[in-house]
Coordinates of C-alpha atoms and ligand atoms in Angstrom, one line a residue:
X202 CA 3.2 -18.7 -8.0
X203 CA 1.2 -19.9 -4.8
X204 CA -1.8 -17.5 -4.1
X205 CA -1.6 -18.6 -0.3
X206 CA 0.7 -15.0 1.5
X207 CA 1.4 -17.4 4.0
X208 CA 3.0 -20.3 1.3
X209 CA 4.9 -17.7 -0.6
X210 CA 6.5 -15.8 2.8
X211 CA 7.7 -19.1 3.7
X212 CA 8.7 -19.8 0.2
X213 CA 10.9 -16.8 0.0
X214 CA 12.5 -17.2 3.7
X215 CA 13.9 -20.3 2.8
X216 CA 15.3 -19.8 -0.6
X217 CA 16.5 -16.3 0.9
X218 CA 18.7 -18.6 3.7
X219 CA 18.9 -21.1 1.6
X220 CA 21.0 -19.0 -1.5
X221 CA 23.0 -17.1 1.3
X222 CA 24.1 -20.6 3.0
X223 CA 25.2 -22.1 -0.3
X224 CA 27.2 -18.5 -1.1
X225 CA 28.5 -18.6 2.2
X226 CA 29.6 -22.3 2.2
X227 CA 30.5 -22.2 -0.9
X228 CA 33.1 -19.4 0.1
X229 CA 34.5 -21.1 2.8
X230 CA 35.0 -24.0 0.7
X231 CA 37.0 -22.4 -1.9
X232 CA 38.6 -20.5 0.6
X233 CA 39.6 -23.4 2.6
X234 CA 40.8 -25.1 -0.4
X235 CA 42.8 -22.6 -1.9
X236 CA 44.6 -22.3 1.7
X237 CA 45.1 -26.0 2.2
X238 CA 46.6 -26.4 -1.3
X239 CA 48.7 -22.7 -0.7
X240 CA 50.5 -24.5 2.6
X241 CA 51.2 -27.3 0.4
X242 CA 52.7 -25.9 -2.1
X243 CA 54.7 -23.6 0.3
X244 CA 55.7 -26.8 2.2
X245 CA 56.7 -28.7 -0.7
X246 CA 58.7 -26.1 -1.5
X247 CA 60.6 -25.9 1.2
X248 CA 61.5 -29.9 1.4
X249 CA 62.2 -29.5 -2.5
X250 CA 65.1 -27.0 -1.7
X251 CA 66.0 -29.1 1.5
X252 CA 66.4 -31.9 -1.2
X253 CA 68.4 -29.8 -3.3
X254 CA 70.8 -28.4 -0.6
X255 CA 71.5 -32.3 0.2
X256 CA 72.2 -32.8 -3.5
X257 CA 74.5 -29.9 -3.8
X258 CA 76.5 -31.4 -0.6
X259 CA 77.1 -34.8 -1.7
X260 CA 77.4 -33.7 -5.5
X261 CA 80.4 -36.3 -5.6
X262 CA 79.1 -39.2 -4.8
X263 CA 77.7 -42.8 -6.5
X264 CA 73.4 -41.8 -6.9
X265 CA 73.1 -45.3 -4.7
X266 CA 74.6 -43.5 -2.2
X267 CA 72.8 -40.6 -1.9
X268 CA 69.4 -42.0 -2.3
X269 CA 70.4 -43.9 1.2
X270 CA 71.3 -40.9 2.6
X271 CA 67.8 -39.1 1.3
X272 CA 66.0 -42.0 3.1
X273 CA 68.1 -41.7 6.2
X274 CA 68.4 -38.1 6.6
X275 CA 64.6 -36.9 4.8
X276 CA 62.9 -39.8 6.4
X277 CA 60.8 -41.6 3.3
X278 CA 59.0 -44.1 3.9
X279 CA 57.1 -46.5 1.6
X280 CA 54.4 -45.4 1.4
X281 CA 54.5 -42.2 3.5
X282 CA 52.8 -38.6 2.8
X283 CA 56.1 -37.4 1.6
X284 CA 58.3 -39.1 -1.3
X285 CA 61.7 -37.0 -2.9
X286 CA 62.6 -38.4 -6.4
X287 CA 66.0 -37.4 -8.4
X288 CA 65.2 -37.7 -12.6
X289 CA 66.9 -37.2 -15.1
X290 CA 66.3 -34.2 -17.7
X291 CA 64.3 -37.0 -19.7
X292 CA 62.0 -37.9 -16.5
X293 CA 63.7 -41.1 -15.8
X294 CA 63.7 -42.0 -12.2
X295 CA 67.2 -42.2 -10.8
X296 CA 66.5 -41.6 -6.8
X297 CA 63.5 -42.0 -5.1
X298 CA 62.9 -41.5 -1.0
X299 CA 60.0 -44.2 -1.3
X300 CA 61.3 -48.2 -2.0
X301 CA 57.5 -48.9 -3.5
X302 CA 57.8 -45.5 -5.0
X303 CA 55.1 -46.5 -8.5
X304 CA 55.4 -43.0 -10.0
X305 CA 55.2 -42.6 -13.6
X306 CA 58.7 -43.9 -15.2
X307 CA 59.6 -41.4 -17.2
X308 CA 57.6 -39.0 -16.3
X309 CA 56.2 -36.7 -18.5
X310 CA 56.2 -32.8 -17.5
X311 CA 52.8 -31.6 -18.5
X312 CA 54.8 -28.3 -19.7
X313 CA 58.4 -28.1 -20.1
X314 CA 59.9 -27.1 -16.5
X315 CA 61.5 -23.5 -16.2
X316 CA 64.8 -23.1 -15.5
X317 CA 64.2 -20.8 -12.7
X318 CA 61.1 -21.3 -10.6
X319 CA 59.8 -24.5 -9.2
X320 CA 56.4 -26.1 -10.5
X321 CA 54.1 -27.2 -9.1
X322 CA 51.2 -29.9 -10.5
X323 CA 48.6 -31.8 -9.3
X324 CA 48.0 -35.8 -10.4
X325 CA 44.2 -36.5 -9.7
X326 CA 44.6 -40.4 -8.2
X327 CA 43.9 -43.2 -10.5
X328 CA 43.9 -47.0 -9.4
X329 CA 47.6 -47.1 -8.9
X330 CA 48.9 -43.8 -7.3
X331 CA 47.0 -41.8 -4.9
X332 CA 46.1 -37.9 -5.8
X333 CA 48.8 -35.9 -5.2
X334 CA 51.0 -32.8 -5.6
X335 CA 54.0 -32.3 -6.4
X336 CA 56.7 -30.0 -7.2
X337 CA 59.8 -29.9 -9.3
X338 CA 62.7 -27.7 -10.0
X339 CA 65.5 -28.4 -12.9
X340 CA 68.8 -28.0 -11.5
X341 CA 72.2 -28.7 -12.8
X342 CA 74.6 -31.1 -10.9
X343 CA 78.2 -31.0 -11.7
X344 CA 79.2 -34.7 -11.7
X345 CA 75.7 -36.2 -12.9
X346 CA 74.9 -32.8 -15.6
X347 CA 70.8 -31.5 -15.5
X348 CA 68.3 -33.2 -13.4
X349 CA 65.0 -32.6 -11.9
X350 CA 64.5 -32.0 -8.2
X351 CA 60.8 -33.5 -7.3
X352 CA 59.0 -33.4 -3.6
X353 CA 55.3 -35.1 -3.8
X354 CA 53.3 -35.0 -1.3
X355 CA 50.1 -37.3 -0.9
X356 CA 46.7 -35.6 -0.9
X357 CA 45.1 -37.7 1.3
X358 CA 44.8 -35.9 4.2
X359 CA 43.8 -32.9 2.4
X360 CA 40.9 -34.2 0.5
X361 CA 39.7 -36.1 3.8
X362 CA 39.6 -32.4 5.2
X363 CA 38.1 -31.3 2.4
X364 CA 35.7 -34.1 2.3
X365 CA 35.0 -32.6 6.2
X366 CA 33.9 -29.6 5.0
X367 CA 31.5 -30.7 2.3
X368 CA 30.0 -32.7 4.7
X369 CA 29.6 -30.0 7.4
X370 CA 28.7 -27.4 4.8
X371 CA 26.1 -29.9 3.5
X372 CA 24.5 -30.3 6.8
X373 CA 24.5 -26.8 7.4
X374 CA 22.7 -25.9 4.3
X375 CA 20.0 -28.4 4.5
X376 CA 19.4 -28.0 8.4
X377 CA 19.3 -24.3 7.4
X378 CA 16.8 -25.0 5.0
X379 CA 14.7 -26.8 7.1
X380 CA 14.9 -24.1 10.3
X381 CA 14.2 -21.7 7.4
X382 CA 11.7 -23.5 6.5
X383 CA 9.7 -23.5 10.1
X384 CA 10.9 -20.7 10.8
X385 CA 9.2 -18.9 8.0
X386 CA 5.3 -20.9 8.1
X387 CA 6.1 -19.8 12.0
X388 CA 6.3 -16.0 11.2
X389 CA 3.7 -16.5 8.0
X390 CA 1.4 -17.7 10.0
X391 CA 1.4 -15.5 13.0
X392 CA 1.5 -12.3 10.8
X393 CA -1.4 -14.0 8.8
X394 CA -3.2 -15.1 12.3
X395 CA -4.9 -11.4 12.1
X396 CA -5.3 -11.4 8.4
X397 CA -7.5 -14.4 8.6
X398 CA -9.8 -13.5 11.9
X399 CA -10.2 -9.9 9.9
X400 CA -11.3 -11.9 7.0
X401 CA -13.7 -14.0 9.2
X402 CA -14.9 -11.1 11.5
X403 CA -15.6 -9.2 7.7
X404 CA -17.8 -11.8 6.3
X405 CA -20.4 -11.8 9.2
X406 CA -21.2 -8.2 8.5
X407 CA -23.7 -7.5 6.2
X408 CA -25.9 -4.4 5.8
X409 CA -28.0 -5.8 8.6
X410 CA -24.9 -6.1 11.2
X411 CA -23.1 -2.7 10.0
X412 CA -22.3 -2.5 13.5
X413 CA -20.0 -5.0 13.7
X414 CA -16.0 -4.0 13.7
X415 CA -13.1 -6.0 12.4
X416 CA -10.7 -6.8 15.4
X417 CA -7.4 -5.1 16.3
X418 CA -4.5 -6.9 17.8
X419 CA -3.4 -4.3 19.2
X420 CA 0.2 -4.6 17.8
X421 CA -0.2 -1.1 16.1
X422 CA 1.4 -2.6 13.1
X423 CA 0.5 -2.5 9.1
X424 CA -2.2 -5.0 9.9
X425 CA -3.9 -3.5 12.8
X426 CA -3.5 0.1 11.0
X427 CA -5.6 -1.8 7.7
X428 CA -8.1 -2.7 10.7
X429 CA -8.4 1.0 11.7
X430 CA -8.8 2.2 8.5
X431 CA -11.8 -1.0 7.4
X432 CA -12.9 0.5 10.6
X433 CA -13.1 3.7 9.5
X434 CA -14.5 2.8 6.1
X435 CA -17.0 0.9 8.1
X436 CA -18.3 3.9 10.1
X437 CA -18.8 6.1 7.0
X438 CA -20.7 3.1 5.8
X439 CA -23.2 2.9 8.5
X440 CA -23.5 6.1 8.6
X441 CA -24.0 6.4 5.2
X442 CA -26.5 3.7 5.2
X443 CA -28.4 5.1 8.2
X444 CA -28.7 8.2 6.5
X445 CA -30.0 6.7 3.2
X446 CA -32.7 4.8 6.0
X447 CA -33.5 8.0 7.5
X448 CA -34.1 9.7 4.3
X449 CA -36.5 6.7 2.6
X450 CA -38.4 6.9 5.8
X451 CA -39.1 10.4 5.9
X452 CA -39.5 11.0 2.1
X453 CA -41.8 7.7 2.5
X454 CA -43.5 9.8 5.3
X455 CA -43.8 13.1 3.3
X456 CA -45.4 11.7 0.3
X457 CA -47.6 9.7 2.6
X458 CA -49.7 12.5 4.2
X459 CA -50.3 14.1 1.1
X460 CA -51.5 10.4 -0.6
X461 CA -53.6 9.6 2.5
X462 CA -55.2 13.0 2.2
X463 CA -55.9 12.7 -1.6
X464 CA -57.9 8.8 -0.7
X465 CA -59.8 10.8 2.2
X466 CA -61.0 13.4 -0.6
X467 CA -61.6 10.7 -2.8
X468 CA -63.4 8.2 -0.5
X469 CA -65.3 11.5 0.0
X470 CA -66.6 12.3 -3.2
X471 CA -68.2 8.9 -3.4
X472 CA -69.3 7.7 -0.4
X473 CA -72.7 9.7 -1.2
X474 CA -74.2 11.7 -3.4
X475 CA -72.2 15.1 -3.5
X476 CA -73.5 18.6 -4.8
X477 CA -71.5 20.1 -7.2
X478 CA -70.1 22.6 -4.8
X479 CA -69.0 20.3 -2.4
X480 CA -67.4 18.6 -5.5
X481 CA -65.8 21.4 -6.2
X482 CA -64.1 21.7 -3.1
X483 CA -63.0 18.0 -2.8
X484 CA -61.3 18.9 -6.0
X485 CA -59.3 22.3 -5.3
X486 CA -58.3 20.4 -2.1
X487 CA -56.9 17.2 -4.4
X488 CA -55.4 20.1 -6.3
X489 CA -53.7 21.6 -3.6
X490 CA -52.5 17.9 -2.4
X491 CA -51.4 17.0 -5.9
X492 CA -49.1 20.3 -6.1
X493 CA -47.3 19.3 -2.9
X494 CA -46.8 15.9 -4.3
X495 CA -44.7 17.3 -7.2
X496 CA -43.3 19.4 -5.2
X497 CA -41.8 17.1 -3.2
X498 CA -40.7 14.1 -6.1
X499 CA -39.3 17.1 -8.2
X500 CA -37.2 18.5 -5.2
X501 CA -35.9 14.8 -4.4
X502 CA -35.0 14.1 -8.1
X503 CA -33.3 17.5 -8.4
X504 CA -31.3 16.5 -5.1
X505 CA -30.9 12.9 -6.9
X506 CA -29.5 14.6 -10.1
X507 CA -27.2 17.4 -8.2
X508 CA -25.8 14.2 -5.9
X509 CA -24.7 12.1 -8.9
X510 CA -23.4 15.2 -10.8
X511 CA -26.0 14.4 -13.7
X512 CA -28.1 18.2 -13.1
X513 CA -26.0 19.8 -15.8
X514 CA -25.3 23.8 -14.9
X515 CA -26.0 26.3 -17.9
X516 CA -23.7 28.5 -16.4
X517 CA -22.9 32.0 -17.7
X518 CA -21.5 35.6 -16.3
X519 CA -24.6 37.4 -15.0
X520 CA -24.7 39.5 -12.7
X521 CA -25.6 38.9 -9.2
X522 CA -26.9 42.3 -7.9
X523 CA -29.4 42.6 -10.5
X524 CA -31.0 39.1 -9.8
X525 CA -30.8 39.8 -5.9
X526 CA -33.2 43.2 -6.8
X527 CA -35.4 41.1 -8.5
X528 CA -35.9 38.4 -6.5
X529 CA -36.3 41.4 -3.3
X530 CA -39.1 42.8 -5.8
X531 CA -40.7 39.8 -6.0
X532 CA -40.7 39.1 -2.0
X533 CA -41.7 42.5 -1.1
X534 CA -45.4 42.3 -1.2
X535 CA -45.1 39.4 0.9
X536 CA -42.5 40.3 3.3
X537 CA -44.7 43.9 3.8
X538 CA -47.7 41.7 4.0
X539 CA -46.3 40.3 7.5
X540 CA -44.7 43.9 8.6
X541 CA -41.1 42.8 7.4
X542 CA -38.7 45.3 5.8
X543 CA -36.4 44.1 3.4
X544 CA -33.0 46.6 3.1
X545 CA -30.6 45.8 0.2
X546 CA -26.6 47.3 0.6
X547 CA -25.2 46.2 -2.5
X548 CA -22.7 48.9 -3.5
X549 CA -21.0 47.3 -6.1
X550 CA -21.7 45.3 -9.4
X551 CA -21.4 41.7 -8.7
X552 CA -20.8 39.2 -11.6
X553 CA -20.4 35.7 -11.2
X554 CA -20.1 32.9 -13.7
X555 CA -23.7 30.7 -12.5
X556 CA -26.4 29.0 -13.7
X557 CA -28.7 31.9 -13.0
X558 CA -32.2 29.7 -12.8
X559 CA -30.7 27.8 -10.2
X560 CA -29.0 30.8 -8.1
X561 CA -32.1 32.8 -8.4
X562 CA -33.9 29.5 -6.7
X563 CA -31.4 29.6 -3.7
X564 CA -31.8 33.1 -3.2
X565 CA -35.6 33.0 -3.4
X566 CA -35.6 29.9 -1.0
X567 CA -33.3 31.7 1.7
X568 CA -35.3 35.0 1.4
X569 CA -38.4 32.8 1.7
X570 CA -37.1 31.1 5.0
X571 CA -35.9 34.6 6.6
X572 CA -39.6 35.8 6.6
X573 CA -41.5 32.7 6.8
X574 CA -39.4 32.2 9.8
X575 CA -39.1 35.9 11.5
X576 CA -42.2 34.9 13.6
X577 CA -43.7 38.5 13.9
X578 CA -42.5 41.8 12.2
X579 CA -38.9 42.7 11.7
X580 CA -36.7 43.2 8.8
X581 CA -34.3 41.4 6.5
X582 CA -30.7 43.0 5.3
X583 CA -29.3 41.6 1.9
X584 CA -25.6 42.5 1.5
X585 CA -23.9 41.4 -1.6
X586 CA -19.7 42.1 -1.9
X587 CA -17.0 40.8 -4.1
X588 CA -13.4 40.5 -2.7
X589 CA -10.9 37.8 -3.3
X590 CA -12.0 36.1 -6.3
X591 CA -15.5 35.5 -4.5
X592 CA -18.9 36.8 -4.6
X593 CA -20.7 37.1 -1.5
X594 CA -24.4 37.3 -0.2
X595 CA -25.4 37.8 3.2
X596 CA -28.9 37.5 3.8
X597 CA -29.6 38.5 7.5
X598 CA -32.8 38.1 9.9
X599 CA -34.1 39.6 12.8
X600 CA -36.2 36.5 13.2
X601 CA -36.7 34.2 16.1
X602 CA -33.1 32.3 15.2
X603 CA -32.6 28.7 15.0
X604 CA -32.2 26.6 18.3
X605 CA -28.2 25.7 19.0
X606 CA -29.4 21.9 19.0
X607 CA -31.1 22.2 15.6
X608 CA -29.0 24.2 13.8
X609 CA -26.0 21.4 13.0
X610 CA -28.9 19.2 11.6
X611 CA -30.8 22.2 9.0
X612 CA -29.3 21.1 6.3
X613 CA -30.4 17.4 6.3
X614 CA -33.4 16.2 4.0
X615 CA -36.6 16.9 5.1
X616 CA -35.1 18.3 8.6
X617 CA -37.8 20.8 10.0
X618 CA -37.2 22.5 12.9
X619 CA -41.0 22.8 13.8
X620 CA -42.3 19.9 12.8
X621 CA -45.8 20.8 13.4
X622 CA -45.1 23.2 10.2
X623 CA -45.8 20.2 7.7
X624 CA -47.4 20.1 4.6
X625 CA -50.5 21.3 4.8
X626 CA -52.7 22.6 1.6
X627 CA -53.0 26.5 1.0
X628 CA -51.3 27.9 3.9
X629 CA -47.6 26.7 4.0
X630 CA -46.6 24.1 1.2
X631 CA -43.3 25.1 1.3
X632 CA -42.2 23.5 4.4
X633 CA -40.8 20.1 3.7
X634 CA -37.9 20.4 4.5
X635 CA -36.0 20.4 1.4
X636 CA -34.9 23.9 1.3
X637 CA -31.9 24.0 2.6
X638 CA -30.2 20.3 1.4
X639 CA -31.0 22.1 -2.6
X640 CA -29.4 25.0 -1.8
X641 CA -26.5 23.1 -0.8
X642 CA -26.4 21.0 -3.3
X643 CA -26.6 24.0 -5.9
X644 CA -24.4 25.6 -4.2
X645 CA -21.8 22.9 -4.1
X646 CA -22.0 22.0 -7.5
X647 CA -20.9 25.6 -8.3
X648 CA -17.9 25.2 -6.9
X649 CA -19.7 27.6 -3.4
X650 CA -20.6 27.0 -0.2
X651 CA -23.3 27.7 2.0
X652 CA -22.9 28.8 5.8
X653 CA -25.8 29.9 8.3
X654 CA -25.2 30.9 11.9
X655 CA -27.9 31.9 14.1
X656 CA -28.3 33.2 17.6
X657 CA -32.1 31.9 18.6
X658 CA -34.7 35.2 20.1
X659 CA -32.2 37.7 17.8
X660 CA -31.9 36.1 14.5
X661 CA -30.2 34.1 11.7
X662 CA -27.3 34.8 8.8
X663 CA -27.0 33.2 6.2
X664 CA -24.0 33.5 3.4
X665 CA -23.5 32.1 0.2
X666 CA -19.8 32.2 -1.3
X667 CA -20.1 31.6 -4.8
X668 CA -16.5 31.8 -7.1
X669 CA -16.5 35.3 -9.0
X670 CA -15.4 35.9 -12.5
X671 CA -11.9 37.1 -12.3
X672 CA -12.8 40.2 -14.7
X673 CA -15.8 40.7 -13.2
X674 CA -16.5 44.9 -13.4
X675 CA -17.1 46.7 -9.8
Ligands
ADP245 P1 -38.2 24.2 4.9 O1 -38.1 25.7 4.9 O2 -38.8 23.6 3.7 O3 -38.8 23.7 6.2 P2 -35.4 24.3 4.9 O4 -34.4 23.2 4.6 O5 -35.4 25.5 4.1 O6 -36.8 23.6 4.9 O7 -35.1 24.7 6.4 C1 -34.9 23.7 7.4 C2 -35.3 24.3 8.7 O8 -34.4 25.3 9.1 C3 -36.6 25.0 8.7 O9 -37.6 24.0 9.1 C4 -36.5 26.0 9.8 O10 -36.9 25.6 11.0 C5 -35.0 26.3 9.8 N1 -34.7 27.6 9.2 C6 -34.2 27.8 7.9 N2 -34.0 29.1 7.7 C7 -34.3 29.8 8.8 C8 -34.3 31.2 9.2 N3 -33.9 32.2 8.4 N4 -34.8 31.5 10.5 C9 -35.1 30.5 11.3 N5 -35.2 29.2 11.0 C10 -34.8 28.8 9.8

């Protein structure tokens, strides 16, 4: 089998002409033969009874006789297309139409004639006779007793037309073959023609040149819809790529500040002689520093793990209102701390099948957002329902909202809204950014989803759909 598309195509077109011209010319040959031998046969016939109704007229007279009045009246001629013979029932030859007549004497019926109908035989021409066809018909003769009636008639003419035919059919197949043949490597290679600058416009890109596109002809065909869709593919590739850019940048970025800081502190230390205290502090600083660093690398290898689906879930039916109360315990203090109320409306019982460590971690980081964020005193409401084979927790600000051109990008790694809010030791070491993308990521992984709107000066909600235990209690 050829591996070229555009060798096999043309491969196929011409053996597909070329099997329907032999079938077709094969057809007409037949058919053409059958016919030509049919009107033969029908003709012979006819001069065989002719023959017949002369012999029946002049019943009475000498055989010399009637063979001149055969050649007179029938018109033999030596030699000629048409020849009447008389035998008798032992295939001698008493009459014959034709002077030079050199038919087989006695002839020899291949199968005894009937009685009745007329047969009809072919002789294939040897050196002596041409090929020819003949019919016979036994009939009975009062004065000269049973003899055989015979009509040949030369096949010349027939197998010249036939001959014509081969000939033309011949010609026909192999010029069909060879238009076939163009024809096809034509079509081939103008279908192919995109095929082959796709291929070439495909190898010049390369992660450097994800920009490039493979071309369209425009034809809206099967080739130029495979364009659209590399196209496509292409797109989500760049994208994909210029996220993974974007995200080694800025995780390179994070961990930077934090390693710059700990050199400063070090360089510190012993650059001079340092009292113990000042030591001391170097130290809690480092501390501090080394905290956000493992922070930050366990965040990105828990996002790392949840991406390739190797953080394994130890999930188990627990219930969802008594982890939100705890987790509200926990922030209380806090929230009070900056003159924020936290209201919990949970009426019912809530049980969801979940990995609780990792659910309790989303709710502490959203709860954690909505009053680091509120930017002054306010309060937060925590609703919790179950309907429809979901759980639901709303977790609602009166905060200072996220801006309309920030909010479609929160969820992106290390994505800050205030950028000025970095990592800094002992006041805020929270803020990398990271937040959100791991409660996504949790979330997904449970089968949930995560969904935050926010109207900026009035405040933010946030819901987290988790699937619910079908028997979970109310
Ligand atoms: P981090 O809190 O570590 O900065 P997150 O991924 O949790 O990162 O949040 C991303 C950004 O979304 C934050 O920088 C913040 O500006 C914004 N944000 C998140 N939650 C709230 C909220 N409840 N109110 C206002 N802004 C919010």
């Amino acid at each position: 089998m050829p591996r070229s598309v555009r060798t096999r195509i043309t491969l196929l077109a011409t053996s597909v002409t070329l099997g329907i011209c032999i079938v077709v010319c094969t057809a007409l040959y037949i058919g053409l033969f059958l016919s030509l031998h049919r009107e033969v046969d029908a003709f012979l016939d006819g001069e065989v009874r002719e023959f017949q109704a002369i012999l029946e007229h002049e019943e009475d007279d000498e055989l010399k006789e009637i063979e001149r009045e055969i050649r007179n009246e029938l018109g033999g001629r030596p030699g000629g297309d048409l020849t009447f013979r008389l035998l008798d029932a032992q295939g001698r030859l008493l009459i014959t139409s034709d002077p030079t007549d050199s038919f087989p004497n006695p002839w020899v019926p291949a199968q005894p004639l009937s009685a009745t109908d007329a047969e009809h035989q072919t002789h294939s021409g040897n050196g002596l006779l041409p090929s020819l066809r003949f019919c016979s018909r036994r009939v009975t003769l009062r004065r000269h007793g049973d003899v055989i009636v015979q009509a040949t008639y030369r096949l010349d003419r027939v197998d010249r037309s036939l001959s014509v035919c081969r000939w033309v059919c011949f010609t026909a197949v192999l010029l069909a073959a060879i238009l076939s043949f163009l024809g096809g490597h034509m079509v081939a290679r103008n279908s192919m023609r995109p095929v082959a600058a796709m291929t070439q416009s495909a190898r010049s890109i390369t992660a450097k040149q994800l920009s490039l596109r493979v071309p369209r002809s425009g034809t809206n065909d099967e080739i130029d819809e495979l364009a659209n869709t590399l196209n496509n593919m292409l797109e989500r590739i760049e994208a994909g790529v210029q996220r993974i850019q974007q995200f080694t940048a800025d995780a390179a970025h994070e961990l930077r500040t934090p390693l710059t800081a700990l050199r400063g502190n070090a360089e510190f230390a012993l650059s001079q002689p340092r009292s113990v205290e000042q030591l001391k502090g170097v130290i809690e600083q480092s501390l501090d520093y080394y905290r956000i660093l493992s922070r930050v690398t366990d965040d990105l290898l828990l996002l790392a793990r949840l991406d390739a689906g190797q953080e394994p879930l130890q999930a188990e039916p627990c219930s969802l209102s008594l982890m939100v109360d705890e987790v509200v315990d926990l922030y209380r203090p806090l929230a009070a701390d900056h003159g924020i109320e936290i209201r919990v409306h949970s009426p019912d019982v809530v049980t969801a099948s979940i990995d609780a460590g990792k659910i309790r971690r989303v709710i502490s980081n959203l709860l954690d957002n909505a009053i680091k964020y509120m930017g002054g005193p306010g309060s937060v409401t925590i609703g919790l329902s179950g309907m429809n084979g979901t759980a639901t927790i709303h977790i609602d600000d009166t905060g200072s909202g996220i801006p309309p051109d920030d909010l479609p990008h929160i969820f992106e790694r290390f994505y800050r809204v205030d950028r000025a809010r970095s990592v800094t030791p002992g006041s805020d070491t929270r803020s990398i950014g990271l937040g959100l993308a791991i409660c996504r990521s949790i979330l997904h992984a449970h089968g949930g989803e995560l969904n935050i709107q926010s109207t900026q000066g009035k405040g933010t909600k946030v819901e987290v759909v988790l699937p619910r235990l079908p028997d979970s209690p109310r």
